[in-house]
Amino acid sequence: MLLVCYTLWYSKYTFGLSSTLRLELDLQTRISNFMQRIVIIGNGISGVTAARHLRKLGKDPITIISEETPHFFSRTALMYVYMGHMKFEHTKPYEDSFWVKNRIDLVQDRVEEIDYEKKSLTMKSGGQLSYDVLVLALGSKPNKFGWPGQDLKGVQGLYSFQDLELLEANTHKPFATGASKKVHRAVIVGGGLIGVELAEMLLTRGIEVTFLVRENRFWGNVLPLEEGEMVRRHLIQHHVDLQLETELKEILSDENGRAKAVVTSKGETIECQVVGLTAGVSPNIEFLKETALETQRGIMVNEYLETNHPDVYAIGDCVQFSTPPPGRRAIEQVWYTGRMMGEVVAQNISGKKQKYAPGFWFNSAKFFDIEYQTYGNVAANPVEGEMNFYWEEKGGMIGVRLVFAADNHKLIGINTFGIRMRHELIDRWLREGQTVEYVLQHLRNANFDPEFYRTFEAEIVKEFNSAMNANVVLAKKSWKQILNLTK
Amino acid sequence: MKTLNIIRQSGLYIFLLALVLFTGSIWIGNYQISQEVMETYVAEKGIQSELFLESVNATVVGKEFTSSWSLHHALDQAVSAANSTHKANGEWGKVIWSKSSEMAFVLGKRGAGGSVFDNKGMWLFLTFGLGILGGLMFILPGIWLLGPAGIKNNNVFFNPATNRGWIGWIAMIWLVLFYCILYFMPHLAMSWTFIVEPVKDVFAPGGASQWFLYGLLYCTVMLVMGIRMIIKYRHSKYHIVRTFSVLFFQIVFAFLLVELLPLFQLPAVDFKNAWPLDYDFLFDWNVLDLLRNEAYGKFGLFVFVWGIFFSLILVPVFVYFFGKRWYCSWVCGCGGLAETLGDPYRQLSDKSVKAWKFERYIVHGVLLFAILMTVWVGYHSYNVLHDAEPNDSQAVLLGISAHDVRSWYSLLIGSIFSGVIGTGFYPTFGNRVWCRFGCPLAAYMGIVQRFKSRFRITTNGGQCISCGNCSTYCEQGIDVRWYAQRGQNIVRASCVGCGVCSSVCPRGVLKLENGPEEGRINDNPILIGNGEAIIRDTIG
Ligand SMILES: Cc1cc2nc3c(=O)[nH]c(=O)nc-3n(C[C@H](O)[C@H](O)[C@H](O)COP(=O)(O)OP(=O)(O)OC[C@H]3O[C@@H](n4cnc5c(N)ncnc54)[C@H](O)[C@@H]3O)c2cc1C
Ligand code: SF4
Ligand code: SF4
């Protein structure tokens, strides 16, 4: 199908017709319909969102070129495929027929060169493609910090579909026992979200996991001490050998060029058959470096997601803002920022110019069985002028942190562990600048846990009152609220 | 760990042994029908055909049959030979309408012998007993082996029992055959009914029907698999509470009360069974029984009025307040089996748009069929109640006989769809095949839920990462992610409110809740974060 699409499209616009005819055809279409050919590189969440919104807003021909897979899939679900929760099919948010129905052409190829003057792309297959508007949605790639042995067999990151296939090849099949079990221990380097996911994945195949983390706690550049500690306890509960303040020094090779052990900064040698490198990701822009496109760590864009070339936009993980939106970082590599940039770029290309305004930060993750959500800004380490209140349930698996301004007590951010909170409401509180006391008083309304779950608001308020010498009174639920007659 | 695994393994073998013995018991037994038994039967059924009598006296009476099917074969031959002659001669009064399988079942049970018949208690232990024991040995170690409480879907798609692999297909074939025997070949189920007679005797001695066997098996399976469900979802109170609820309603309302009421000369009703799932509610025999049986006193009328009030008023009112989940995932027996026995298979439901289209046609088609069928049988019952003299035209409306309509419905929907396909297909097409495609009550409640209800699954702002766990594990084949990733609440007629999408979501995006109707359906949500930008996401 893809091939047919591709060839048809190709023959129409490139060598199938003489170049003059091609130009003429082009011109005709454009003049008659004011059409512009939009080409998007990258079929991840950002590129695909842009395409969907562009299609909604107009009739311009849209092509997505992407190397990794023929169709958009959810990168965040790679772990569930390996663990057998889902098949790869299930990670595709849209049925394959969706793209045909919405006239979004898909091309599986790699773009190797961009000619900004001629507005044309050169692909790995040798083909050429011209564009009127180009959107770069290139995503990220796993970081490698030049460790000795980082390119040995059995050493890998986890980002792409190909990484998943590689992991399947590097490890044994599910349910393997005895001699067919080829990996007994894996070492994971870098304590972030992808690392903990990789640990969970490998454990389902009966592989023991050693987890090397540079900081003094898990995900130390994001999580405050107590939360990092909670995750540490939970990792141990799942039999992960977590080694804090330990770095990778070297990966040792066996006679076949395959990893056989790692040496840590503490001088320990750990035998292993697989090494997972999960020390963060960076924009995937190798082929654009040193070209006419302005890049630093990522592709430089302004608040309209425009690059230094007219008609060339960039969105998603690969982007670096020259002036980040208020309260946000210059590079943000998460799912929903990619989605929002896709939404905004579609508006901009369609002539409804608007700024990228992501609002308050939020995010979520899951560490084995503990769900985590965060809204607003919760700094990993204490910040001047901010106050913290942290409550933890006795079992040590549930916790809430509230960060607020020391002077006027306005809420700055909230971390929740093992409790779900209502995004809409907390976002509103942040926007309205509500105080921590107000938030606590109405905390019940923010609870998003399933029905019948134990609630902790009373306990949290009580502890807040005693810790802060305050007297917040939890707002009673009106009978209307109890009967769900009103929110 | 090791010991627990050994217990688990042994449990599996013990369970399989019980299953083999249960299945194998079909082959055990011999049958000898005495003159007296045959005569009593002929008198009971009012059989007029002397041809049949002659032939059974020669080929059946006093003969020793070593299997239920050879007995059935002999009876079947006698019936069809007699019937074809009678039909050819136009002697309609002599035609035998009883099914030969039913005949073999009744006669065979009265003249049975053999190991199962002689040792019912032992066989009860070998089948039900070992089955429960093995099942629990397999399930209970999960408390420790599954690790800390949380979502337990590891390797679901690698396991041939749960990924539509070979074990799934075998299980499906077994279940389909089981239901075929139950509905169409009861003579094969004779040994099974002997096995459960020690239990039946507790209520009322005098032999168990295949329906008693089915009821007991149903409760047992639900109980054991309910324990599995509770262990698997022990982090979620929602699932624990609703599992207790379905077990309670099945065991108390659908089983115990139905067995106990007749002991007090009262009708055997399942109070929680609502029309049109309870499709024989207006059948003439039921209406006559409830309204004309003196022995019931006022109770019969109460049951009749309750049935109407429950189905037409309580059901929609409750759906308005809580969504159809109050019935489908908390009360219903079919739903109860789906949520216990069927839980391992919820990921096998088809999520495609095509399947959704098919579902809408077929489930509403069944609802229409059920309504029409009810009109016909209702008309018939009304006539029967009001005419002093019964006559053939009472059943005919617009040239179609209520008898025909109801037997087609009973066969196609009542037996084949709800049983053979509905449950038989669990291991290959998911645990809610019946509830999703076939149940007329679900269709009826679905319409209420879609258009006038306070129930919705709220999507939590912009937290969805499109991972697809929710859609994969939705037993009703709803593409939950489609809505969640757009920040849209899920308001779908078919949602049974099982709550599993909410549980498996790794980002806490989904919450089942009842609330004000206002804002329930948010077709064009503005995803949080892009608040300032008016971006409406409605493509596709
Ligand atoms: C394992 C894992 C788990 C994650 N979990 C979460 C999570 O829970 N929450 C969260 O918010 N984020 C998560 N993320 C991050 C999130 O997935 C990314 O932020 C998001 O996918 C980025 O989307 P994107 O569209 O910018 O780029 P990508 O999804 O990376 O898509 C870019 C595509 O462009 C293609 N491409 C690149 N260069 C070229 C070229 N020259 N020619 C052709 N094609 C090219 C690539 O092959 C790729 O398919 C996770 C990431 C990983 C790897
Ligand atoms: S949408 Fe969710 S609650 Fe409804 S049936 Fe599907 S999984 Fe169950
Ligand atoms: S499971 Fe949750 S995060 Fe995943 S697609 Fe569904 S709603 Fe979104």
Short mmCIF file of N, CA and C in Angstrom, two decimals, chain B residues 143-197:
data_model
loop_
_atom_site.label_atom_id
_atom_site.label_comp_id
_atom_site.label_asym_id
_atom_site.label_seq_id
_atom_site.Cartn_x
_atom_site.Cartn_y
_atom_site.Cartn_z
N ILE B 143 -1.00 -14.71 45.41
CA ILE B 143 -0.87 -13.68 46.44
C ILE B 143 0.59 -13.34 46.65
N TRP B 144 1.45 -14.38 46.65
CA TRP B 144 2.87 -14.13 46.87
C TRP B 144 3.64 -14.05 45.55
N LEU B 145 3.26 -14.91 44.61
CA LEU B 145 4.05 -14.99 43.37
C LEU B 145 3.89 -13.78 42.47
N LEU B 146 2.73 -13.15 42.53
CA LEU B 146 2.50 -12.03 41.62
C LEU B 146 3.26 -10.77 42.01
N GLY B 147 3.85 -10.79 43.20
CA GLY B 147 4.60 -9.60 43.62
C GLY B 147 3.66 -8.56 44.21
N PRO B 148 4.19 -7.37 44.48
CA PRO B 148 3.38 -6.32 45.10
C PRO B 148 2.09 -6.05 44.31
N ALA B 149 1.08 -5.61 45.03
CA ALA B 149 -0.21 -5.34 44.38
C ALA B 149 -0.05 -4.35 43.24
N GLY B 150 -0.74 -4.58 42.18
CA GLY B 150 -0.65 -3.70 41.01
C GLY B 150 -1.18 -4.41 39.78
N ILE B 151 -0.95 -3.82 38.63
CA ILE B 151 -1.46 -4.42 37.40
C ILE B 151 -0.62 -5.65 37.03
N LYS B 152 -1.32 -6.73 36.73
CA LYS B 152 -0.63 -8.01 36.50
C LYS B 152 -0.88 -8.52 35.09
N ASN B 153 -0.38 -7.82 34.12
CA ASN B 153 -0.63 -8.26 32.75
C ASN B 153 0.64 -8.76 32.06
N ASN B 154 1.66 -9.08 32.83
CA ASN B 154 2.89 -9.54 32.21
C ASN B 154 2.64 -10.80 31.40
N ASN B 155 3.19 -10.81 30.20
CA ASN B 155 3.18 -12.00 29.34
C ASN B 155 1.81 -12.43 28.85
N VAL B 156 0.80 -11.61 29.05
CA VAL B 156 -0.53 -11.98 28.59
C VAL B 156 -0.53 -12.33 27.10
N PHE B 157 0.21 -11.54 26.32
CA PHE B 157 0.21 -11.80 24.88
C PHE B 157 1.28 -12.79 24.44
N PHE B 158 1.97 -13.38 25.39
CA PHE B 158 2.91 -14.46 25.04
C PHE B 158 2.36 -15.82 25.43
N ASN B 159 1.27 -15.80 26.18
CA ASN B 159 0.74 -17.05 26.71
C ASN B 159 -0.33 -17.60 25.78
N PRO B 160 -0.13 -18.83 25.27
CA PRO B 160 -1.10 -19.38 24.31
C PRO B 160 -2.50 -19.55 24.90
N ALA B 161 -2.62 -19.44 26.22
CA ALA B 161 -3.95 -19.53 26.81
C ALA B 161 -4.68 -18.20 26.70
N THR B 162 -3.91 -17.10 26.61
CA THR B 162 -4.57 -15.80 26.64
C THR B 162 -4.31 -14.96 25.40
N ASN B 163 -3.56 -15.45 24.44
CA ASN B 163 -3.30 -14.63 23.24
C ASN B 163 -3.96 -15.23 22.01
N ARG B 164 -5.06 -15.90 22.20
CA ARG B 164 -5.74 -16.57 21.11
C ARG B 164 -4.83 -17.62 20.49
N GLY B 165 -4.04 -18.27 21.34
CA GLY B 165 -3.14 -19.33 20.89
C GLY B 165 -3.84 -20.68 20.96
N TRP B 166 -3.06 -21.74 20.85
CA TRP B 166 -3.68 -23.07 20.75
C TRP B 166 -4.49 -23.45 21.98
N ILE B 167 -4.04 -23.05 23.17
CA ILE B 167 -4.81 -23.40 24.37
C ILE B 167 -6.17 -22.70 24.32
N GLY B 168 -6.15 -21.46 23.86
CA GLY B 168 -7.40 -20.71 23.74
C GLY B 168 -8.38 -21.40 22.81
N TRP B 169 -7.87 -21.86 21.67
CA TRP B 169 -8.77 -22.52 20.72
C TRP B 169 -9.33 -23.82 21.30
N ILE B 170 -8.46 -24.57 22.01
CA ILE B 170 -8.97 -25.82 22.60
C ILE B 170 -10.04 -25.49 23.64
N ALA B 171 -9.76 -24.48 24.46
CA ALA B 171 -10.73 -24.10 25.49
C ALA B 171 -12.04 -23.69 24.84
N MET B 172 -11.93 -22.98 23.72
CA MET B 172 -13.15 -22.54 23.04
C MET B 172 -13.94 -23.75 22.53
N ILE B 173 -13.23 -24.70 21.93
CA ILE B 173 -13.94 -25.88 21.42
C ILE B 173 -14.64 -26.61 22.55
N TRP B 174 -13.93 -26.75 23.68
CA TRP B 174 -14.53 -27.44 24.82
C TRP B 174 -15.81 -26.73 25.26
N LEU B 175 -15.71 -25.42 25.40
CA LEU B 175 -16.87 -24.66 25.88
C LEU B 175 -18.05 -24.73 24.90
N VAL B 176 -17.72 -24.63 23.61
CA VAL B 176 -18.79 -24.69 22.62
C VAL B 176 -19.48 -26.05 22.68
N LEU B 177 -18.69 -27.12 22.78
CA LEU B 177 -19.30 -28.45 22.87
C LEU B 177 -20.13 -28.57 24.14
N PHE B 178 -19.60 -28.04 25.23
CA PHE B 178 -20.33 -28.10 26.50
C PHE B 178 -21.72 -27.47 26.34
N TYR B 179 -21.75 -26.28 25.72
CA TYR B 179 -23.03 -25.60 25.56
C TYR B 179 -23.94 -26.33 24.57
N CYS B 180 -23.35 -26.94 23.55
CA CYS B 180 -24.17 -27.71 22.62
C CYS B 180 -24.83 -28.88 23.34
N ILE B 181 -24.07 -29.54 24.19
CA ILE B 181 -24.64 -30.66 24.95
C ILE B 181 -25.76 -30.14 25.84
N LEU B 182 -25.46 -29.05 26.54
CA LEU B 182 -26.43 -28.51 27.49
C LEU B 182 -27.75 -28.17 26.80
N TYR B 183 -27.67 -27.52 25.66
CA TYR B 183 -28.89 -27.04 25.02
C TYR B 183 -29.52 -28.04 24.07
N PHE B 184 -28.68 -28.79 23.37
CA PHE B 184 -29.23 -29.60 22.28
C PHE B 184 -29.07 -31.11 22.46
N MET B 185 -28.18 -31.55 23.33
CA MET B 185 -27.98 -32.98 23.48
C MET B 185 -27.96 -33.38 24.96
N PRO B 186 -29.02 -33.04 25.68
CA PRO B 186 -28.97 -33.27 27.13
C PRO B 186 -28.70 -34.73 27.50
N HIS B 187 -29.05 -35.66 26.59
CA HIS B 187 -28.81 -37.07 26.95
C HIS B 187 -27.34 -37.32 27.25
N LEU B 188 -26.46 -36.50 26.63
CA LEU B 188 -25.03 -36.69 26.90
C LEU B 188 -24.64 -36.18 28.28
N ALA B 189 -25.52 -35.38 28.87
CA ALA B 189 -25.19 -34.75 30.15
C ALA B 189 -25.71 -35.56 31.34
N MET B 190 -26.22 -36.76 31.07
CA MET B 190 -26.82 -37.53 32.17
C MET B 190 -25.85 -37.76 33.33
N SER B 191 -24.62 -38.19 32.99
CA SER B 191 -23.65 -38.46 34.06
C SER B 191 -23.39 -37.19 34.87
N TRP B 192 -23.30 -36.08 34.17
CA TRP B 192 -23.04 -34.82 34.87
C TRP B 192 -24.14 -34.51 35.88
N THR B 193 -25.37 -34.81 35.48
CA THR B 193 -26.46 -34.49 36.42
C THR B 193 -26.42 -35.44 37.62
N PHE B 194 -25.96 -36.68 37.39
CA PHE B 194 -25.81 -37.58 38.55
C PHE B 194 -24.77 -37.04 39.51
N ILE B 195 -23.69 -36.52 38.93
CA ILE B 195 -22.61 -36.02 39.76
C ILE B 195 -23.10 -34.97 40.74
N VAL B 196 -24.00 -34.11 40.29
CA VAL B 196 -24.43 -33.01 41.18
C VAL B 196 -25.63 -33.37 42.04
N GLU B 197 -26.12 -34.59 41.92
CA GLU B 197 -27.32 -34.92 42.69
C GLU B 197 -27.14 -34.87 44.19
#
